[in-house]
Amino acid sequence: MSFTRRSLLLTGAAALLAPGDYAADMITLSPSPKDLEMPVEGFIDEITPVEHFFVRSHTMIPEVKLPSWKLEVAGLVGSPLTLTLDDLKKLPRAELVSVLECAGNGRGLYQPHMAGAQWRFGSVGNARWTGVRLKDVLAKASVKPTATQVLMSGADDPLAAMPKFQRTLEVAKAMHPDTLLAWEMNGQPLTPEHGFPLRLIAPGWASDSWVKWLTRLELLDHDFDGFWMKTAYRHPNKHIAPGASVDAKDLVPVTDLNVKSVIAHPGEWALPGVVTVQGVAWSNASPVTKVDVSADGGKTWSTAKLTSTPTKYGFRKWSFAWKAAAGQYTLMSRAANAAGQVQPMEPEWNPSGYLNNATQPMPVVISATKPAPAAVAVATDTQPEPDGYKTACFICHDDHMMQQQHLTRAQWDKEVTKMTGWGAPLKDEQRNGLLDYLAGHYKP
Ligand SMILES: Nc1nc2c(c(=O)[nH]1)N[C@H]1C(S)=C(S)[C@@H](COP(=O)(O)O)O[C@H]1N2
Ligand SMILES: [Mo]
């Protein structure tokens, strides 16, 4: 397995992006590939500022130059197109506010744990997106009646033998008037992190479908069997017991988001008196209709006030005036939508950890003085790094990826197989030592 010059150059390009473009309180799950999570305090805003907006990239962020960038529309179309950004801007402008939520948001809160980016609350944000309707672009290309799927490809290149991130949209979703190709986020051109110059907007759906850095749309008459459609972003179509395995035939693609809410305020401590409990709620195509708040871990509930004007797919702010005496409490919030869906107390566990919308307990201390912060445990790690760890595992990313996992040896074994499949140059004789190390350090 050889590491191409291209992947090294891309690493260099990613490093050019100033870290200062992000708020200091962003949680770095991985610096490169760049995975940044918004802290819960960020849920105070209805529109998430770009510097607080989570970032999720499976590989390095490509540096796209506008003069040479084009969008191709090909496959089962009467007139194949090659469009510049100026060509797109001649079509009717479309704009909407929508939540963008990673399918894996809340993965880190599932029990038992599974491998993957350990997002807790903040791989979600709400922005105003501006561009054109995808259906207008497809109409210009005259989609043939046999087409069923739109295959979307972006300018990001995979590292080594990793499969390229490509996704399909069913033609029905592609033709929906709210499905956009956007070049602006909150009134500014998309930043490189969020897909400059053009990304897909699929309101109501999880963000694995929101392909960034778009370069090509190809109309197909069959399901696409690339890794990110066939294997990733699938969940069971029925309830399964937590930890159980699922037959591939019972897995369906992730599409709609779940109704959900997060508490932004008061955080871990507040003074006795009337405490304003605040946050946001969101849903899929069915709007949020109600948010309830509990201060006793879900035993009793009170209805919160919805305080922002509803948008079809955006965050809805809510607030609740809680009369709190000194003590320790567990706050929870629970949203419901017009379709009658309600946030559950227990999440619907699935093997890849998608769409966790369970109500989460938020412990809070109410006292006249701020409690001292809990002592941070200092690692007393003496186990030496095994042979091959750095040389096989630190080529595409660093150990942020490993540290956030809490896996059994069997789960680490699968992870190492995935990574050697993607090109990690681990020698057979190094494998056991590496597994002992990973399973010893980053365990459940
Ligand atoms: N081309 C491309 N598009 C992509 C991805 C990617 O890795 N490559 N990641 C997807 C996933 S899994 C998520 S959660 C969102 C994240 O969007 P953001 O970084 O703008 O928040 O982009 C999606 N679009
Ligand atoms: Mo995602």
XYZ file of C-alpha atoms and ligand atoms in Angstrom:
469
model
C 0.000 0.000 0.000
C 1.477 3.333 -0.963
C 0.505 6.748 0.249
C -0.010 9.012 -2.666
C 1.545 12.421 -3.066
C -2.024 13.651 -3.442
C -2.991 12.676 0.093
C 0.118 14.381 1.469
C -0.671 17.535 -0.496
C -4.235 17.525 0.804
C -2.984 17.326 4.380
C -0.940 20.419 3.607
C -3.979 22.221 2.185
C -6.094 21.441 5.254
C -3.402 22.904 7.504
C -3.758 26.258 5.724
C -7.202 26.819 7.261
C -6.878 29.024 10.307
C -8.017 27.304 13.535
C -9.029 30.781 14.774
C -12.054 30.676 12.467
C -13.746 28.543 15.140
C -14.944 29.528 18.606
C -12.459 28.570 21.336
C -15.016 26.326 23.048
C -15.496 23.957 20.099
C -14.820 20.338 21.077
C -12.168 18.774 18.847
C -13.025 15.143 18.202
C -10.315 15.025 15.559
C -8.206 17.899 14.210
C -7.609 16.173 10.865
C -9.841 14.804 9.342
C -11.639 17.742 10.954
C -14.454 16.773 13.323
C -15.548 19.629 15.618
C -18.523 19.536 17.994
C -20.478 22.522 19.305
C -20.689 22.663 23.128
C -24.231 22.629 24.611
C -24.002 26.364 25.412
C -24.293 26.858 21.622
C -27.929 25.716 21.729
C -28.817 29.184 23.046
C -28.791 30.517 19.442
C -31.619 29.998 16.988
C -29.274 30.472 14.021
C -25.900 28.852 14.678
C -23.011 31.160 13.751
C -20.478 29.585 11.383
C -17.727 29.724 14.034
C -19.921 27.529 16.277
C -21.225 25.222 13.553
C -20.008 21.624 13.891
C -17.699 20.188 11.228
C -17.708 16.595 10.061
C -15.440 15.373 7.298
C -14.540 11.810 6.523
C -11.314 12.889 4.864
C -9.237 16.052 4.360
C -10.989 19.297 3.396
C -10.299 19.964 -0.295
C -9.056 23.349 -1.430
C -11.412 24.172 -4.302
C -10.467 27.090 -6.603
C -13.446 28.856 -8.155
C -12.290 29.660 -11.674
C -11.708 25.998 -12.460
C -14.637 24.596 -10.400
C -17.595 23.205 -12.375
C -20.689 21.154 -11.599
C -21.326 18.344 -14.068
C -24.801 16.858 -14.509
C -24.517 13.524 -16.300
C -25.909 10.003 -16.627
C -29.572 9.476 -17.561
C -30.259 13.009 -18.793
C -31.294 14.359 -22.191
C -28.789 17.233 -22.046
C -25.652 16.734 -19.960
C -24.564 20.004 -18.322
C -21.357 21.603 -17.132
C -22.280 24.573 -14.945
C -20.217 27.340 -13.357
C -21.355 29.103 -10.188
C -22.447 32.056 -12.354
C -24.598 29.705 -14.474
C -26.291 28.449 -11.293
C -26.846 32.000 -10.050
C -28.918 32.747 -13.192
C -31.577 30.249 -12.029
C -34.334 31.371 -9.594
C -32.832 31.938 -6.145
C -34.072 29.778 -3.270
C -33.478 30.239 0.442
C -34.519 28.436 3.609
C -33.565 27.882 7.235
C -32.796 24.286 8.133
C -31.172 22.165 10.762
C -28.149 20.143 9.646
C -27.656 17.174 11.983
C -25.137 14.355 11.669
C -26.751 10.919 11.752
C -24.134 10.059 14.403
C -25.094 12.891 16.773
C -25.537 11.290 20.209
C -23.498 8.191 19.296
C -21.249 8.714 22.312
C -24.325 8.494 24.585
C -25.363 4.984 23.487
C -24.820 1.955 25.728
C -23.268 -0.384 24.724
C -20.764 1.819 22.939
C -19.958 1.381 19.296
C -17.005 2.567 17.189
C -17.187 5.863 15.348
C -16.946 9.577 16.055
C -18.150 9.945 19.656
C -20.510 12.879 19.180
C -22.603 13.730 22.232
C -24.921 16.703 21.683
C -23.462 19.181 19.242
C -23.016 17.644 15.787
C -26.037 19.691 14.769
C -26.616 23.343 13.863
C -29.216 25.551 12.228
C -28.425 27.893 9.327
C -29.962 29.917 6.525
C -29.006 28.313 3.212
C -29.113 30.136 -0.129
C -28.839 28.705 -3.620
C -31.119 27.147 -6.221
C -33.617 24.309 -6.231
C -32.033 21.034 -7.333
C -35.199 20.343 -9.366
C -34.549 23.455 -11.486
C -31.048 22.203 -12.313
C -32.364 18.728 -13.093
C -35.102 20.189 -15.314
C -32.427 22.025 -17.332
C -30.689 18.682 -17.881
C -33.965 16.884 -18.831
C -33.875 13.879 -16.536
C -34.925 10.680 -18.317
C -37.992 8.878 -16.893
C -35.905 5.771 -16.173
C -33.734 7.647 -13.629
C -34.377 6.717 -9.983
C -31.311 8.014 -8.097
C -29.016 11.031 -8.179
C -25.417 10.076 -7.354
C -23.610 13.011 -5.713
C -19.823 13.335 -5.711
C -17.659 16.019 -4.121
C -14.114 17.291 -4.538
C -12.830 15.521 -1.408
C -10.494 12.655 -2.200
C -10.256 9.578 -0.015
C -7.012 8.729 1.783
C -5.210 5.643 0.445
C -7.671 2.739 0.017
C -10.551 4.388 1.862
C -13.751 4.391 -0.252
C -14.754 7.769 -1.723
C -17.608 9.543 0.061
C -20.469 9.419 -2.451
C -24.178 9.414 -1.716
C -27.375 9.030 -3.669
C -30.736 10.764 -3.302
C -33.921 9.224 -4.593
C -35.284 11.277 -7.494
C -38.434 12.050 -5.442
C -36.336 13.743 -2.712
C -34.147 15.430 -5.354
C -37.277 16.930 -6.996
C -38.706 18.207 -3.688
C -38.900 22.022 -3.859
C -36.996 22.334 -0.567
C -33.994 20.309 -1.771
C -31.364 22.898 -2.719
C -27.880 23.330 -4.078
C -26.523 26.076 -1.809
C -23.512 28.379 -2.072
C -24.302 30.521 0.977
C -24.642 29.781 4.672
C -25.967 32.585 6.920
C -25.518 35.106 4.101
C -21.837 34.342 3.438
C -20.207 32.075 0.851
C -19.769 28.563 2.256
C -16.443 28.187 4.063
C -14.120 25.331 2.980
C -15.227 23.315 6.040
C -18.902 23.491 5.057
C -18.504 22.640 1.381
C -17.254 25.640 -0.620
C -18.374 26.355 -3.266
C -21.572 24.233 -3.372
C -23.328 21.665 -1.195
C -26.614 19.808 -1.119
C -29.345 20.900 1.329
C -31.781 18.089 2.192
C -34.062 19.603 4.866
C -35.500 17.155 7.369
C -32.896 14.532 6.547
C -29.700 13.611 8.407
C -26.612 15.336 7.040
C -24.887 12.318 5.498
C -27.035 13.213 2.451
C -25.873 16.850 2.464
C -22.854 16.291 0.191
C -20.226 19.056 0.349
C -17.849 20.392 -2.340
C -20.217 19.062 -5.040
C -18.631 18.518 -8.458
C -20.890 15.960 -10.115
C -24.502 14.747 -10.186
C -25.114 11.526 -12.069
C -28.598 10.153 -12.767
C -28.811 6.378 -12.288
C -31.532 3.776 -12.782
C -30.323 1.541 -9.934
C -29.221 1.667 -6.294
C -25.590 2.713 -5.887
C -23.496 0.190 -3.989
C -20.595 2.351 -2.774
C -19.514 1.850 0.866
C -21.222 5.020 2.199
C -24.609 3.880 0.786
C -24.464 0.108 1.014
C -22.662 -0.337 4.349
C -22.558 2.974 6.227
C -25.574 5.129 7.174
C -27.945 2.214 7.534
C -30.034 1.280 10.559
C -32.467 -1.538 11.351
C -36.033 -1.156 10.127
C -37.306 -2.705 13.372
C -36.580 -2.572 17.098
C -33.584 -4.636 18.231
C -32.144 -5.298 21.678
C -29.203 -3.040 22.611
C -25.972 -4.754 21.529
C -27.654 -7.275 19.214
C -26.340 -7.801 15.692
C -28.542 -7.210 12.653
C -28.764 -8.999 9.351
C -27.735 -6.748 6.404
C -31.128 -7.379 4.766
C -32.869 -5.706 7.715
C -30.853 -2.483 7.383
C -32.307 0.531 5.567
C -30.732 3.915 4.734
C -30.957 6.683 7.309
C -33.199 9.491 5.985
C -35.480 11.508 8.319
C -34.247 13.107 11.499
C -35.933 12.380 14.821
C -37.707 14.952 16.952
C -35.239 16.209 19.573
C -34.319 18.976 22.025
C -31.255 20.093 23.977
C -30.906 22.206 27.126
C -28.420 25.067 26.646
C -28.919 26.853 29.942
C -28.341 26.824 33.001
C -25.411 24.421 32.655
C -24.013 22.725 35.773
C -24.780 25.391 38.367
C -27.238 28.252 39.108
C -28.244 30.447 42.040
C -31.458 29.550 43.924
C -34.542 31.431 42.679
C -36.198 31.505 39.284
C -33.840 29.768 36.854
C -34.532 30.170 33.138
C -34.150 26.756 31.535
C -33.624 27.344 27.824
C -32.685 25.514 24.677
C -33.846 24.553 21.211
C -35.898 21.762 19.689
C -36.030 20.480 16.133
C -37.663 17.771 14.079
C -38.009 16.449 10.524
C -40.596 17.707 7.991
C -43.160 17.651 10.823
C -42.790 20.763 12.999
C -42.097 20.857 16.743
C -45.351 21.471 18.610
C -44.379 21.055 22.260
C -41.440 20.956 24.642
C -41.729 19.680 28.209
C -39.155 20.162 30.962
C -38.498 17.974 34.002
C -36.364 18.907 37.011
C -36.641 15.479 38.674
C -35.087 13.191 36.082
C -38.298 12.596 34.158
C -40.779 11.815 36.956
C -42.851 14.992 36.476
C -43.012 17.363 33.522
C -44.026 20.994 32.868
C -44.701 22.591 29.503
C -42.099 25.083 28.257
C -42.905 28.190 26.204
C -41.944 28.110 22.524
C -40.260 31.496 22.136
C -39.199 31.800 18.479
C -41.254 32.097 15.296
C -41.428 28.651 13.712
C -39.550 27.946 10.474
C -40.355 24.812 8.508
C -37.103 22.941 9.243
C -35.227 25.095 11.741
C -34.492 25.189 15.469
C -37.396 26.317 17.659
C -36.304 28.117 20.815
C -38.024 27.346 24.101
C -37.840 28.561 27.664
C -39.136 27.524 31.077
C -39.118 29.545 34.320
C -38.096 27.034 36.989
C -38.456 27.912 40.689
C -35.429 26.206 42.140
C -34.452 25.833 45.816
C -30.899 24.812 46.766
C -30.197 21.181 45.941
C -29.054 18.796 43.228
C -31.385 18.177 40.286
C -31.548 16.369 36.985
C -32.993 18.510 34.223
C -34.461 16.937 31.101
C -36.268 18.294 28.044
C -38.633 16.391 25.783
C -39.912 17.614 22.402
C -42.899 16.409 20.373
C -43.901 17.136 16.770
C -47.155 17.506 14.831
C -46.929 13.891 13.662
C -47.190 12.763 17.294
C -43.558 11.678 17.608
C -42.105 12.277 21.082
C -38.520 12.087 22.327
C -38.158 8.737 24.129
C -36.528 8.122 27.535
C -34.454 5.292 25.991
C -32.824 5.626 22.559
C -33.470 3.151 19.741
C -30.089 1.380 19.899
C -28.619 0.426 16.509
C -25.200 -1.016 15.604
C -23.734 2.152 14.058
C -25.184 4.516 16.648
C -27.401 6.694 14.479
C -30.239 9.129 15.276
C -30.043 9.076 19.076
C -32.865 11.374 20.168
C -33.375 10.141 23.728
C -34.089 12.671 26.438
C -30.763 13.315 28.195
C -30.257 13.902 31.925
C -28.444 17.193 32.635
C -27.292 17.351 36.278
C -27.402 20.807 37.865
C -26.445 22.108 41.307
C -28.522 24.972 42.733
C -26.547 26.729 45.460
C -25.604 30.192 46.707
C -21.936 29.529 45.902
C -20.431 27.904 42.861
C -19.170 24.372 43.653
C -15.448 23.763 43.163
C -14.713 21.915 39.920
C -14.234 18.169 40.307
C -10.597 17.081 40.323
C -9.441 15.916 36.907
C -7.954 12.443 36.982
C -4.349 12.494 35.801
C -3.415 9.551 33.609
C -0.575 7.489 35.010
C 0.136 5.607 31.852
C 3.245 3.509 31.807
C 2.417 0.971 29.118
C 4.808 1.672 26.218
C 3.330 2.178 22.766
C 3.491 -1.049 20.823
C 5.576 -1.566 17.741
C 3.726 -0.295 14.694
C 1.293 2.021 16.489
C 2.790 5.270 15.216
C 3.991 3.939 11.865
C 0.681 2.252 10.962
C -1.895 4.420 12.699
C -0.622 8.016 12.670
C -0.475 8.433 8.891
C -3.965 9.728 8.166
C -4.965 10.992 11.638
C -3.620 11.167 15.177
C -4.767 9.430 18.352
C -7.763 11.733 18.914
C -9.590 9.081 16.848
C -8.536 6.311 19.235
C -8.877 8.197 22.552
C -12.568 8.945 22.080
C -13.495 5.262 21.586
C -14.518 2.951 24.445
C -14.347 -0.448 22.806
C -13.899 -4.072 23.697
C -11.004 -6.054 22.207
C -13.407 -7.640 19.697
C -14.591 -4.174 18.628
C -10.978 -2.956 18.343
C -10.228 -6.005 16.225
C -12.947 -4.922 13.753
C -11.668 -1.319 13.785
C -8.112 -2.435 13.007
C -9.431 -4.613 10.161
C -11.319 -1.596 8.775
C -8.169 0.544 8.972
C -5.833 -2.016 7.421
C -8.448 -2.387 4.677
C -8.200 1.371 4.140
C -4.408 1.094 3.921
C -2.888 1.119 7.430
C 0.502 -0.630 6.906
C 0.314 -2.867 9.991
C 2.417 -6.015 9.920
C 0.729 -9.275 10.960
C 3.190 -9.763 13.814
C 2.333 -6.275 15.175
C -1.417 -6.862 15.303
C -1.770 -8.611 18.682
C 0.422 -6.123 20.507
C -1.557 -3.250 19.016
C -4.882 -4.814 19.999
C -3.664 -5.385 23.589
C -2.656 -1.736 23.769
C -5.867 -0.306 22.272
C -8.149 -2.598 24.287
C -6.147 -1.802 27.453
C -6.289 1.971 27.001
C -9.545 2.756 25.266
C -11.972 0.322 26.830
C -15.691 0.527 27.682
N -18.187 15.485 0.167
C -18.516 15.236 1.445
N -19.712 15.634 1.911
C -20.064 15.401 3.180
C -19.212 14.694 4.059
C -17.943 14.278 3.565
O -17.132 13.691 4.285
N -17.641 14.569 2.255
N -19.652 14.427 5.356
C -21.106 14.371 5.532
C -21.503 14.221 6.916
S -21.428 12.665 7.572
C -21.972 15.278 7.650
S -22.516 15.066 9.244
C -22.061 16.637 7.063
C -21.361 17.658 7.940
O -21.511 18.941 7.449
P -20.723 20.165 8.075
O -19.264 19.787 8.205
O -20.952 21.308 7.167
O -21.301 20.416 9.432
O -21.497 16.708 5.751
C -21.779 15.593 4.933
N -21.283 15.846 3.616
Mo -22.483 12.711 9.622
